[in-house]
Short mmCIF file of C-alpha atoms in Angstrom, two decimals:
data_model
loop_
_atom_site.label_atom_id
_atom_site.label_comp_id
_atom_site.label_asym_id
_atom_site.label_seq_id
_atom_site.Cartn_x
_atom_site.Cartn_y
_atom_site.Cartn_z
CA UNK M 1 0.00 0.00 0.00
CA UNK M 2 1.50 3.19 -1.05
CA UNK M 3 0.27 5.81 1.79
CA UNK M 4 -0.37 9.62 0.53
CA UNK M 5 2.86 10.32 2.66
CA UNK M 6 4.69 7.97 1.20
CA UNK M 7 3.57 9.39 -2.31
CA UNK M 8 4.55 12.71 -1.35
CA UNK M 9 8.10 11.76 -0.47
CA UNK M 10 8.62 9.66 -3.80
CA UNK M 11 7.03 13.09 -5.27
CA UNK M 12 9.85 15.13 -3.81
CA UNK M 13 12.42 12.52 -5.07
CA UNK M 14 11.52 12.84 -8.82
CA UNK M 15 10.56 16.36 -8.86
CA UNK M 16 14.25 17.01 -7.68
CA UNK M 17 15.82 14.62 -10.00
CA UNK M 18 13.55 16.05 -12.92
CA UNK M 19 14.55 19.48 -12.01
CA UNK M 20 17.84 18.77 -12.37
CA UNK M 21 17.71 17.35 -15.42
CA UNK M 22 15.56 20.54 -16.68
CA UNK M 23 18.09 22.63 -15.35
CA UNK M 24 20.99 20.65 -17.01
CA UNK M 25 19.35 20.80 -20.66
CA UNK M 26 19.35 17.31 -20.43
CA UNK M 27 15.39 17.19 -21.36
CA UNK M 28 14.00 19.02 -24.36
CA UNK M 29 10.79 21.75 -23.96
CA UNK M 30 8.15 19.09 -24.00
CA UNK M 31 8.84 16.68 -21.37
CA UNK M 32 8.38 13.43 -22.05
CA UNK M 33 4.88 11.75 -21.23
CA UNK M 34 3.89 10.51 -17.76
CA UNK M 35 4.45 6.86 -18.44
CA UNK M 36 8.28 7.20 -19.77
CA UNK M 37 9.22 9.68 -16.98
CA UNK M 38 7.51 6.85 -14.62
CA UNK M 39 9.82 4.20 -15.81
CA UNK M 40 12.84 6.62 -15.69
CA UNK M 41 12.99 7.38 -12.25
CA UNK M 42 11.15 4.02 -11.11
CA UNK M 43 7.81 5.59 -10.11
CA UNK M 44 4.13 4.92 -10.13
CA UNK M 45 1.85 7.62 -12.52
CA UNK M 46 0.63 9.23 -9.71
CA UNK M 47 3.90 10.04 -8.46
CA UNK M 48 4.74 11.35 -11.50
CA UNK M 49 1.15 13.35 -11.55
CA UNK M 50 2.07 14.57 -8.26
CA UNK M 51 5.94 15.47 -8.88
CA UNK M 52 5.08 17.13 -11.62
CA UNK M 53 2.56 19.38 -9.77
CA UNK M 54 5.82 20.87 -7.77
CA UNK M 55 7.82 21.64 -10.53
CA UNK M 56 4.59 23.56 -11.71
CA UNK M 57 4.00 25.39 -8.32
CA UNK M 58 7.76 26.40 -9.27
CA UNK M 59 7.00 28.17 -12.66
CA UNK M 60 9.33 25.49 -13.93
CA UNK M 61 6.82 23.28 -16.03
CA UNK M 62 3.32 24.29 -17.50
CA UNK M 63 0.83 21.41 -18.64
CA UNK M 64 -0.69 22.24 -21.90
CA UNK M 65 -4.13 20.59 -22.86
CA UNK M 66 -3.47 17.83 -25.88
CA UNK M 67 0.40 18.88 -25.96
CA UNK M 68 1.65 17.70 -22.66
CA UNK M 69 4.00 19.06 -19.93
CA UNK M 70 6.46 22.19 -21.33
CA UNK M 71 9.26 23.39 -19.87
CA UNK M 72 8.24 26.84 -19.70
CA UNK M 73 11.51 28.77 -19.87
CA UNK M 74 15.32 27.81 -19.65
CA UNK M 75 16.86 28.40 -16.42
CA UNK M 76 20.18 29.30 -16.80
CA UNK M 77 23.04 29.05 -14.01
CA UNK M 78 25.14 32.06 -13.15
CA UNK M 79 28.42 30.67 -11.55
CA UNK M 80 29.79 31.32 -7.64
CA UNK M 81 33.48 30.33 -9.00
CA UNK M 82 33.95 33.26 -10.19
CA UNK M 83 33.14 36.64 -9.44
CA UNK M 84 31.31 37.53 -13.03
CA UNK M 85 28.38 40.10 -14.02
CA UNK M 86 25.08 39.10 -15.07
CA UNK M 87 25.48 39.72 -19.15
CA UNK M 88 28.92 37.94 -18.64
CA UNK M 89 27.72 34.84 -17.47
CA UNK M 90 25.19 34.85 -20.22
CA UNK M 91 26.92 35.35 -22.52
CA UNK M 92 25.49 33.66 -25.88
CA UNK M 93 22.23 33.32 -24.71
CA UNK M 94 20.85 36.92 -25.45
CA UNK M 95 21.10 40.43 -24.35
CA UNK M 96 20.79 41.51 -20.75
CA UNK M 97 18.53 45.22 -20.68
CA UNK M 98 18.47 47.08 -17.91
CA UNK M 99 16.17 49.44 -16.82
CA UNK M 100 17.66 51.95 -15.10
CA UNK M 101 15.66 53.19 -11.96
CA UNK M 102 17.70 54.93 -10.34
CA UNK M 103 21.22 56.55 -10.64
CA UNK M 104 21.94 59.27 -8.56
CA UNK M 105 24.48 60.54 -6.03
CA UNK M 106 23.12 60.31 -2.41
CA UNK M 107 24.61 61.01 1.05
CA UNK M 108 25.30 57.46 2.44
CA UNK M 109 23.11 56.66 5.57
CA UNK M 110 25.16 54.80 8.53
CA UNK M 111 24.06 51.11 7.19
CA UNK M 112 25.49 51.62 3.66
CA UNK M 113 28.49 53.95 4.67
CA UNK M 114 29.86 51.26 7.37
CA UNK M 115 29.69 48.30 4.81
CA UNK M 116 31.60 51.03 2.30
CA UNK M 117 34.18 52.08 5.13
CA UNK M 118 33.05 55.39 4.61
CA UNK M 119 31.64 58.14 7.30
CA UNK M 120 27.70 58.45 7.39
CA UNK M 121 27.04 61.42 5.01
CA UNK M 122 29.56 60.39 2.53
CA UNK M 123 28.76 60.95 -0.90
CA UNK M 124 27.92 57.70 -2.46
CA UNK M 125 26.52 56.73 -6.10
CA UNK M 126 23.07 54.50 -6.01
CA UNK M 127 22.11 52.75 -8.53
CA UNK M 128 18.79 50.93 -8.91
CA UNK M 129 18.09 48.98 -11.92
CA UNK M 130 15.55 45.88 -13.24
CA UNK M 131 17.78 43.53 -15.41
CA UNK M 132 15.69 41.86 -17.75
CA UNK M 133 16.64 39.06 -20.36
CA UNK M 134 14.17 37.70 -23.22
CA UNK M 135 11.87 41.00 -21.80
CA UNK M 136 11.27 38.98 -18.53
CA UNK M 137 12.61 40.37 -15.44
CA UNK M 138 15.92 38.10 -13.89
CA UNK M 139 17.43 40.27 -11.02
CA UNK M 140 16.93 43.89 -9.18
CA UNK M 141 20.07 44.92 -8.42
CA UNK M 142 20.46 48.06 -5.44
CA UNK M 143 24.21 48.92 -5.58
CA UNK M 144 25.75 51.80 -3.69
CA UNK M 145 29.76 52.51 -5.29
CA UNK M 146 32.11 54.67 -3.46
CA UNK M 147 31.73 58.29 -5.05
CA UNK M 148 35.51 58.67 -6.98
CA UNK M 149 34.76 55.32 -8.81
CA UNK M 150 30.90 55.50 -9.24
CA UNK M 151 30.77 59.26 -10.32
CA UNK M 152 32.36 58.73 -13.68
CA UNK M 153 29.98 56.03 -14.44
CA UNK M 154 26.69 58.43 -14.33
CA UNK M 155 27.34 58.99 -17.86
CA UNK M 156 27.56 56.06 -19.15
CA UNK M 157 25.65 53.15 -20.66
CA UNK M 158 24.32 51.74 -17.49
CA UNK M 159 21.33 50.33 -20.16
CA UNK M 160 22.94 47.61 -21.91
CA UNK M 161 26.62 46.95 -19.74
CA UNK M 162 27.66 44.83 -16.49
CA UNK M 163 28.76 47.15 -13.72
CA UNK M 164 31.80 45.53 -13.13
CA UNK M 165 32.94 46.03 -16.52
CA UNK M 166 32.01 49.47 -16.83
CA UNK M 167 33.63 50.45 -13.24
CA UNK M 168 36.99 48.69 -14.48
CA UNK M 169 36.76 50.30 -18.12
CA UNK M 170 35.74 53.62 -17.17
CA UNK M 171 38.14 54.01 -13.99
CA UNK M 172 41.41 52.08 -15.36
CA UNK M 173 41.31 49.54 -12.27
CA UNK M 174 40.91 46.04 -11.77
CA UNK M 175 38.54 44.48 -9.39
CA UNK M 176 39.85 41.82 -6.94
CA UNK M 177 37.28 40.02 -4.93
CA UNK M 178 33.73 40.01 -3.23
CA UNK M 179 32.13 37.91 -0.72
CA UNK M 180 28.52 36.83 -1.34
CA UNK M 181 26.36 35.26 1.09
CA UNK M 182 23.19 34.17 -0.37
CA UNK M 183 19.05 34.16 1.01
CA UNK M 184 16.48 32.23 -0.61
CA UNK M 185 13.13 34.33 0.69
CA UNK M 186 9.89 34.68 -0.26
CA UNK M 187 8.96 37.96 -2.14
CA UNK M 188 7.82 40.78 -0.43
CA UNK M 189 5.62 43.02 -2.37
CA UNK M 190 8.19 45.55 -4.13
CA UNK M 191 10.27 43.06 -5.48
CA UNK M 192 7.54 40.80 -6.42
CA UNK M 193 6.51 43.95 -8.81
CA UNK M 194 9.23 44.78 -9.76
CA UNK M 195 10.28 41.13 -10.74
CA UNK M 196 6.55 40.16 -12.35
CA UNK M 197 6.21 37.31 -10.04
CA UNK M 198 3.55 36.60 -7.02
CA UNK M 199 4.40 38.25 -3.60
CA UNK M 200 5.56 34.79 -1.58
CA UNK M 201 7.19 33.08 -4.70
CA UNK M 202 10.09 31.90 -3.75
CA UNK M 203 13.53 34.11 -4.67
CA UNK M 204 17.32 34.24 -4.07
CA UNK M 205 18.50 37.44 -1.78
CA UNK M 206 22.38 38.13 -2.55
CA UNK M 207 24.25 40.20 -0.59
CA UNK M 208 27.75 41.06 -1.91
CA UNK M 209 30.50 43.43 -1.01
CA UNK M 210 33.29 44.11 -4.22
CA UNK M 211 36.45 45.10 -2.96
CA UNK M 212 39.55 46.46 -5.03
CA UNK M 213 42.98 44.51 -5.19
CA UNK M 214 43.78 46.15 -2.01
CA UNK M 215 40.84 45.06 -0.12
CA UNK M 216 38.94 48.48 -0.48
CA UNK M 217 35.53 47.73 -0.54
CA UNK M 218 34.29 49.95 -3.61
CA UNK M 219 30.39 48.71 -4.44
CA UNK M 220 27.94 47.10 -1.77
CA UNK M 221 25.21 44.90 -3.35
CA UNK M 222 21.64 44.06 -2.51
CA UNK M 223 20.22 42.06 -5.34
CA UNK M 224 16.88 39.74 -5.50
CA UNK M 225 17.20 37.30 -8.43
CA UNK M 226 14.08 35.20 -9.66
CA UNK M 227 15.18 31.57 -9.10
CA UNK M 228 12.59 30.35 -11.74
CA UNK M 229 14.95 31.84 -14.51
CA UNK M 230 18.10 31.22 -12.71
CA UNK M 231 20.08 29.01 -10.54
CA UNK M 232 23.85 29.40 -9.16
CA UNK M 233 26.39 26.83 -10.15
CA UNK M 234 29.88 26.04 -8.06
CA UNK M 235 32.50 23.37 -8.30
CA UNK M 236 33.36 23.11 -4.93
CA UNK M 237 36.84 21.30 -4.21
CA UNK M 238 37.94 19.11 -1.20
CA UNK M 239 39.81 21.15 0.71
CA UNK M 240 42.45 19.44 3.72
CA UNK M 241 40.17 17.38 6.39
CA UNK T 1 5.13 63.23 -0.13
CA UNK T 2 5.99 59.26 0.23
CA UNK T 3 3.81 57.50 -1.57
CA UNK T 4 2.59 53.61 -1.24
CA UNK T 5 5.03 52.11 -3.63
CA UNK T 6 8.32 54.15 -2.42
CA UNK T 7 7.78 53.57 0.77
CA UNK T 8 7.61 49.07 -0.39
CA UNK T 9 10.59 50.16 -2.03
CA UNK T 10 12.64 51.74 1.23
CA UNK T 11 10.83 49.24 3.45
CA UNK T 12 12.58 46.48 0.55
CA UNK T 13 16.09 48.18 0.89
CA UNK T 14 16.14 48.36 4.49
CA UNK T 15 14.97 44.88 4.89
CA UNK T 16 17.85 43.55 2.99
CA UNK T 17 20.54 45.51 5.14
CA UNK T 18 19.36 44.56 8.15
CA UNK T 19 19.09 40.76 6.95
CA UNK T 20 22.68 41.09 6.32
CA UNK T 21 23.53 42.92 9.59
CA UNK T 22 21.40 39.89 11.42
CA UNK T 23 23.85 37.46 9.31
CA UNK T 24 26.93 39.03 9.88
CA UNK T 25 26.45 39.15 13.68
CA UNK T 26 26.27 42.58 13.88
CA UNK T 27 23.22 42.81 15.77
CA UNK T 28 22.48 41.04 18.93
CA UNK T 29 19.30 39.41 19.89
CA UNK T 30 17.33 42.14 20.57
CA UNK T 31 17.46 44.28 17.34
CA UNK T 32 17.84 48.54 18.53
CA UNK T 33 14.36 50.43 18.30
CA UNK T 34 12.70 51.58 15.64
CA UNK T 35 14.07 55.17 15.93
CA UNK T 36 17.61 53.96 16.38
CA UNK T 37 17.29 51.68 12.69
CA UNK T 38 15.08 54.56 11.46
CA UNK T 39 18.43 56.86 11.85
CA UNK T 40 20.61 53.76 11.08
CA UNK T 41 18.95 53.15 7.62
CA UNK T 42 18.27 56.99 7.07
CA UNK T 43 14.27 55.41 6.74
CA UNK T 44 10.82 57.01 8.49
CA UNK T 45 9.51 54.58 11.05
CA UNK T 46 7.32 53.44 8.98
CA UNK T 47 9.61 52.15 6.41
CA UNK T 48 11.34 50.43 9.31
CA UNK T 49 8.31 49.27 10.47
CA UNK T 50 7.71 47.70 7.07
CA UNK T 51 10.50 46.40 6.47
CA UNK T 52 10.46 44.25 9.70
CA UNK T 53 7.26 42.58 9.06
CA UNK T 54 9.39 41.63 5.56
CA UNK T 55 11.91 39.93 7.80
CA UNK T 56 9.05 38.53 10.07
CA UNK T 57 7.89 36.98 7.14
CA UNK T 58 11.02 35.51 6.17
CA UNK T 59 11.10 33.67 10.00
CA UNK T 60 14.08 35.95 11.21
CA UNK T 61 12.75 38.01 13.72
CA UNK T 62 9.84 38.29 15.96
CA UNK T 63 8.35 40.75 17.69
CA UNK T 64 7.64 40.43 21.39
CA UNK T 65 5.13 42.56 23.41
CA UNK T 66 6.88 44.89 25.55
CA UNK T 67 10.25 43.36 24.52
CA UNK T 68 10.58 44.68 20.97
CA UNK T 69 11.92 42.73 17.58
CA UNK T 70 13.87 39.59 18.61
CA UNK T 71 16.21 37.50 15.97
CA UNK T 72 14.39 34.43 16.23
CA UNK T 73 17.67 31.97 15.68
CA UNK T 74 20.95 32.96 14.73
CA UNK T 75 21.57 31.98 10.59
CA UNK T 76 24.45 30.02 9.88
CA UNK T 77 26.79 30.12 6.35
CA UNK T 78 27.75 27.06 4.79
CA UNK T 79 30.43 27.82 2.67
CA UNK T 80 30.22 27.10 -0.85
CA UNK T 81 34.23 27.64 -1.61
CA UNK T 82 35.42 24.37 0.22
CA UNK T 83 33.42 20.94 -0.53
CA UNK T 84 32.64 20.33 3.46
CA UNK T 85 29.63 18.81 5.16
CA UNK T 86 27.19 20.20 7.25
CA UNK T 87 28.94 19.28 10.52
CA UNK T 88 32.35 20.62 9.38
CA UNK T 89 30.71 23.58 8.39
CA UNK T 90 28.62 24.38 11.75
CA UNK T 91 31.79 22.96 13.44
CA UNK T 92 31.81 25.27 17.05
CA UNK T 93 28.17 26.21 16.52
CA UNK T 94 26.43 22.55 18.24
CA UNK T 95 26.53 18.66 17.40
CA UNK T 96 24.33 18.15 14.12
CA UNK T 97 22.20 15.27 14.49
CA UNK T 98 20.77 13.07 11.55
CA UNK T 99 17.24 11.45 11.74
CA UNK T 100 17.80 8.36 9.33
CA UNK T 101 15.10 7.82 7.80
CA UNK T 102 16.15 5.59 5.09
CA UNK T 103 19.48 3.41 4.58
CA UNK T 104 19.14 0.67 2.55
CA UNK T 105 20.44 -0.79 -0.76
CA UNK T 106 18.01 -0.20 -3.55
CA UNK T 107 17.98 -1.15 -7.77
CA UNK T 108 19.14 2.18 -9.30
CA UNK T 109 16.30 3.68 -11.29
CA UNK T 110 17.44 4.74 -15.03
CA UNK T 111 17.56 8.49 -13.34
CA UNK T 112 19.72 7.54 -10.72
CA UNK T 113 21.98 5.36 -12.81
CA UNK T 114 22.50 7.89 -15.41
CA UNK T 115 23.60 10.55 -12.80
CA UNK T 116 26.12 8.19 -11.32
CA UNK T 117 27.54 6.34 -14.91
CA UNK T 118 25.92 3.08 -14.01
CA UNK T 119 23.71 0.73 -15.84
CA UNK T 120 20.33 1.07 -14.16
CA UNK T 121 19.27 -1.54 -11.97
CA UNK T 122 22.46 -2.00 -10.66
CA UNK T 123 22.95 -1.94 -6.80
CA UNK T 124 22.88 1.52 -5.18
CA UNK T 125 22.83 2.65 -1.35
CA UNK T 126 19.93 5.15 -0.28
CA UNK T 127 20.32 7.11 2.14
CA UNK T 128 18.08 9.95 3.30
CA UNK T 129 18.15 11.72 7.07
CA UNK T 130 16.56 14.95 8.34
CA UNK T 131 19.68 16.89 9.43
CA UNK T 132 19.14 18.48 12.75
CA UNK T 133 21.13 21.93 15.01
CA UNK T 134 19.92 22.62 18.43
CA UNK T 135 16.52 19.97 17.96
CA UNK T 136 15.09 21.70 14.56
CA UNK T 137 15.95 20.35 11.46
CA UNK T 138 18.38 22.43 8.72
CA UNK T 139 18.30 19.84 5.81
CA UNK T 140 16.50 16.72 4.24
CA UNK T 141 19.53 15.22 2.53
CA UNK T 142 18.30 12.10 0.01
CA UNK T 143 21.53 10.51 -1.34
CA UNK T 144 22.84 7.83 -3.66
CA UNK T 145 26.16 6.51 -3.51
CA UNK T 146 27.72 3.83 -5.81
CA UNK T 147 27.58 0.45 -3.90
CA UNK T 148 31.28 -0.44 -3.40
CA UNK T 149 31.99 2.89 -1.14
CA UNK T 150 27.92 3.17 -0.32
CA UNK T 151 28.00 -0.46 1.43
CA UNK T 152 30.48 -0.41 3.72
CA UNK T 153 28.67 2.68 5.37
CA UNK T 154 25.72 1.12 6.05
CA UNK T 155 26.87 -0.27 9.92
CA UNK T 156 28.64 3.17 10.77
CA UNK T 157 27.20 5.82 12.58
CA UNK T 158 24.92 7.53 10.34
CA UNK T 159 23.28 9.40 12.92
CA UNK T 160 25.92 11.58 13.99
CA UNK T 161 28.64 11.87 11.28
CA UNK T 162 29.27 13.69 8.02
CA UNK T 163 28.79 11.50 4.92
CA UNK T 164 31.80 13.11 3.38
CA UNK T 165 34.02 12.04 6.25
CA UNK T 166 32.70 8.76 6.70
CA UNK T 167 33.11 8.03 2.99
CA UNK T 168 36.99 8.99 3.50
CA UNK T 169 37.19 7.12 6.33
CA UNK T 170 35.76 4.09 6.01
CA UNK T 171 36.83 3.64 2.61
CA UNK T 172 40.67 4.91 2.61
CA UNK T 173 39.89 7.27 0.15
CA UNK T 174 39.65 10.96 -0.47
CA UNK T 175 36.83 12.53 -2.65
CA UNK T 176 37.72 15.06 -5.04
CA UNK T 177 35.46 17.53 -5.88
CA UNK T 178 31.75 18.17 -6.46
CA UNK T 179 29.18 19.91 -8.82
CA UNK T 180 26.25 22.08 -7.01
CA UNK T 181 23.64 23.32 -8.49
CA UNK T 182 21.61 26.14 -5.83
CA UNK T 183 17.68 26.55 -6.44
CA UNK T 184 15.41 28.86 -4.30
CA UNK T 185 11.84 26.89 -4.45
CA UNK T 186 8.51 27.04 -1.97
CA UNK T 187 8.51 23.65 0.29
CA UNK T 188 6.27 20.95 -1.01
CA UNK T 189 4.29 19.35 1.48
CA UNK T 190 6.51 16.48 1.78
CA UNK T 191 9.92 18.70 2.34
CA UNK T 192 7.60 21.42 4.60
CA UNK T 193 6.42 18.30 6.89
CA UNK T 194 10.19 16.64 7.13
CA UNK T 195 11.87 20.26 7.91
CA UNK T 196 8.97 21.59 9.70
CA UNK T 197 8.27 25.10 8.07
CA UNK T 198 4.81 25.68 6.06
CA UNK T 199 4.26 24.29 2.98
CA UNK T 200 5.31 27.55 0.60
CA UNK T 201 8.08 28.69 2.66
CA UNK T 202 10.74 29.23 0.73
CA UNK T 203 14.17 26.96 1.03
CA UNK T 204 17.28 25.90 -1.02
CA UNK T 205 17.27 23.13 -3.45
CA UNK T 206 20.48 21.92 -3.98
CA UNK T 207 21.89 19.27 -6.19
CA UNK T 208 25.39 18.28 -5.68
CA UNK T 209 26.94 15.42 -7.48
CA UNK T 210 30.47 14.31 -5.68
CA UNK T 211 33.58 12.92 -7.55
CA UNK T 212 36.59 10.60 -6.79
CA UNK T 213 39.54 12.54 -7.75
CA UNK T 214 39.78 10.71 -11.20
CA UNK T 215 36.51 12.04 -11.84
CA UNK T 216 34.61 9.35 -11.22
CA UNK T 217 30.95 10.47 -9.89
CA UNK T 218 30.15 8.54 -6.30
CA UNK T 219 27.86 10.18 -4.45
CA UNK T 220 24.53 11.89 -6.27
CA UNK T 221 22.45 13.81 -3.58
CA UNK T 222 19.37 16.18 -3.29
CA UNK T 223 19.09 18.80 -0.50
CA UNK T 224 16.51 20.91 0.99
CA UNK T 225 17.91 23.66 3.44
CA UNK T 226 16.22 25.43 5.55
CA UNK T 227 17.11 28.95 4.45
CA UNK T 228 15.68 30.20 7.25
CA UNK T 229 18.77 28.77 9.41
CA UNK T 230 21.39 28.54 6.98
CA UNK T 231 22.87 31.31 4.35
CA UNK T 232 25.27 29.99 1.38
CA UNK T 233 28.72 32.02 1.64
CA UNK T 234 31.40 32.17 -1.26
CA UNK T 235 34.37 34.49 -1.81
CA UNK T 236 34.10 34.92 -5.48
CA UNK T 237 38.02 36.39 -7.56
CA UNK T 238 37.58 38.58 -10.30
CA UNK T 239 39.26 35.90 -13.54
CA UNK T 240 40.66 37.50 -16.41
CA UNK T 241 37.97 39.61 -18.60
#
């Protein structure tokens, strides 16, 4: 007897291993039908049924009438190894627009000037912008740059380029590392506008802190990225025991 | 005047600076008063006010009558530079405990077979065990490892050690390195139950597929984190352009 609890626990199972497979490209845009994906990962049709249910709840799947189950958009994976802007890690599959929100000078308040190094009051740079892909919505991106390196980029073509490339183009400097820490939470109602999703759906919160060569910390991140479109990818290695 | 939607979008801004204050350990238990973040975050009251029912929401504070906002748990990274398991990760911070709920050899489906470059049907080990810090679970870790490391694991103490170290151990070996994938996804019902948040809240999917040094893929596993306990950390370097 296969008990509903058991069913939802062999639902979990194949939803994950389906997922990954999604994710991987390893499936075309129609899945295959309930039946084959039964006998793929060794579960009943219900399972299936019920598996496939999650991946819908995730805006990963939509079932069509008479067509089947589609894949409703590629997730792609923006890598941890490496510290990379958005457009640069997608690279090949289209361009990355952003709409600029905001991008003006501000006095830093105490919360943004101590994660700068600076003295509350500061002048900082804040930038604000929606970065869409495809003409769907992928990340929101709050950034506040130290004012001698974020100035000179007011001008220019925040629209269509990675920060990171612009700061190192336009100042003549390199940029040496950042430390993210990442949040999945659920979408409050701002970004869930801003991001065309339903408040509660599920999201990644990234917090990260570029610093120069030196260790000068020159641009402190808040971004919200919708995990339905993208997923973050690391090769971790073993390190000494 | 402020209206509706700026103040969502101050409220969002100051929520994620505080989260990352809370993560840091910059804050204590007892977050300062709304006046005190108001001038902290250069926000009205109301934004703050807003901003911690956002973080409410999320599970990471609480407010207490007469006491004020309280960080309900402290959040823990796991770093995602260094493979390491839980317990070497949270090393200092508490013994982890693992709920077994499964441990048993099993016929590997086609999906499980293909992830781990067998034939399916051949002999796998399942493993799956609630993960727990302090009595309340972090993870649901379900895991496949080939049989001729998986086997040999099955009489050791599954409860309390890291499957990483155990593999190394028990085997004479060292693992190599590992492929993870990060989602951000709303709990099932099966995965809400098992880590005992409600169904919708939003956690990390993660799968990670571990490799023998020769490249040889061992250990396939799916992970659902409580992302309300545990952050994902990474120092990323700036490669060449």
């Amino acid at each position: 007897m296969v008990t509903t609890q058991r069913r939802a626990e062999r639902a979990r199972q194949v939803a994950d291993g389906l997922r990954q497979r999604i994710v991987a490209g390893e499936v075309g845009d129609l899945l295959p039908g309930e039946r084959a994906l039964g006998e793929w990962f060794g579960a009943s049709r219900n399972v299936v049924r019920e598996a496939l249910g999650l991946l819908r709840d995730e805006g990963l799947v939509e079932r069509r009438q008479g067509v089947g189950t589609l894949v409703v958009r590629p997730k792609y994976g923006h890598g941890l190894d490496r510290l990379t802007g958005l457009a640069e890690a997608l690279e090949g599959h289209g361009e990355v627009v952003n709409e600029v929100r905001t991008a003006e000078t501000v006095a830093a308040p105490p919360s943004v000037a101590e994660r700068l190094g600076l003295t509350a009051g500061e002048e900082v740079v804040h930038l604000e912008r929606v970065r869409r892909l495809g003409g769907a919505p992928l990340s929101l991106d709050s950034t506040y740059l130290v004012a001698d390196l974020g100035i000179p980029l007011l001008g220019k073509d925040l629209a269509h380029r990675d920060l990171f490339a612009l700061l190192e183009e336009t100042n003549g400097i390199r940029l040496g590392r950042a430390e993210v820490e990442v949040h999945a939470v659920s979408a409050g109602p701002d970004t869930a506008a801003l991001l065309d999703v339903a408040p509660g759906t599920a999201v990644f919160a990234l917090d990260r802190l570029t610093r120069l060569p030196d260790g000068r910390p020159v641009d402190a991140e808040w971004l919200h990225i919708r995990a339905d479109r993208l997923t973050l990818r690391a090769t971790l290695q073993r390190g000494a025991a």
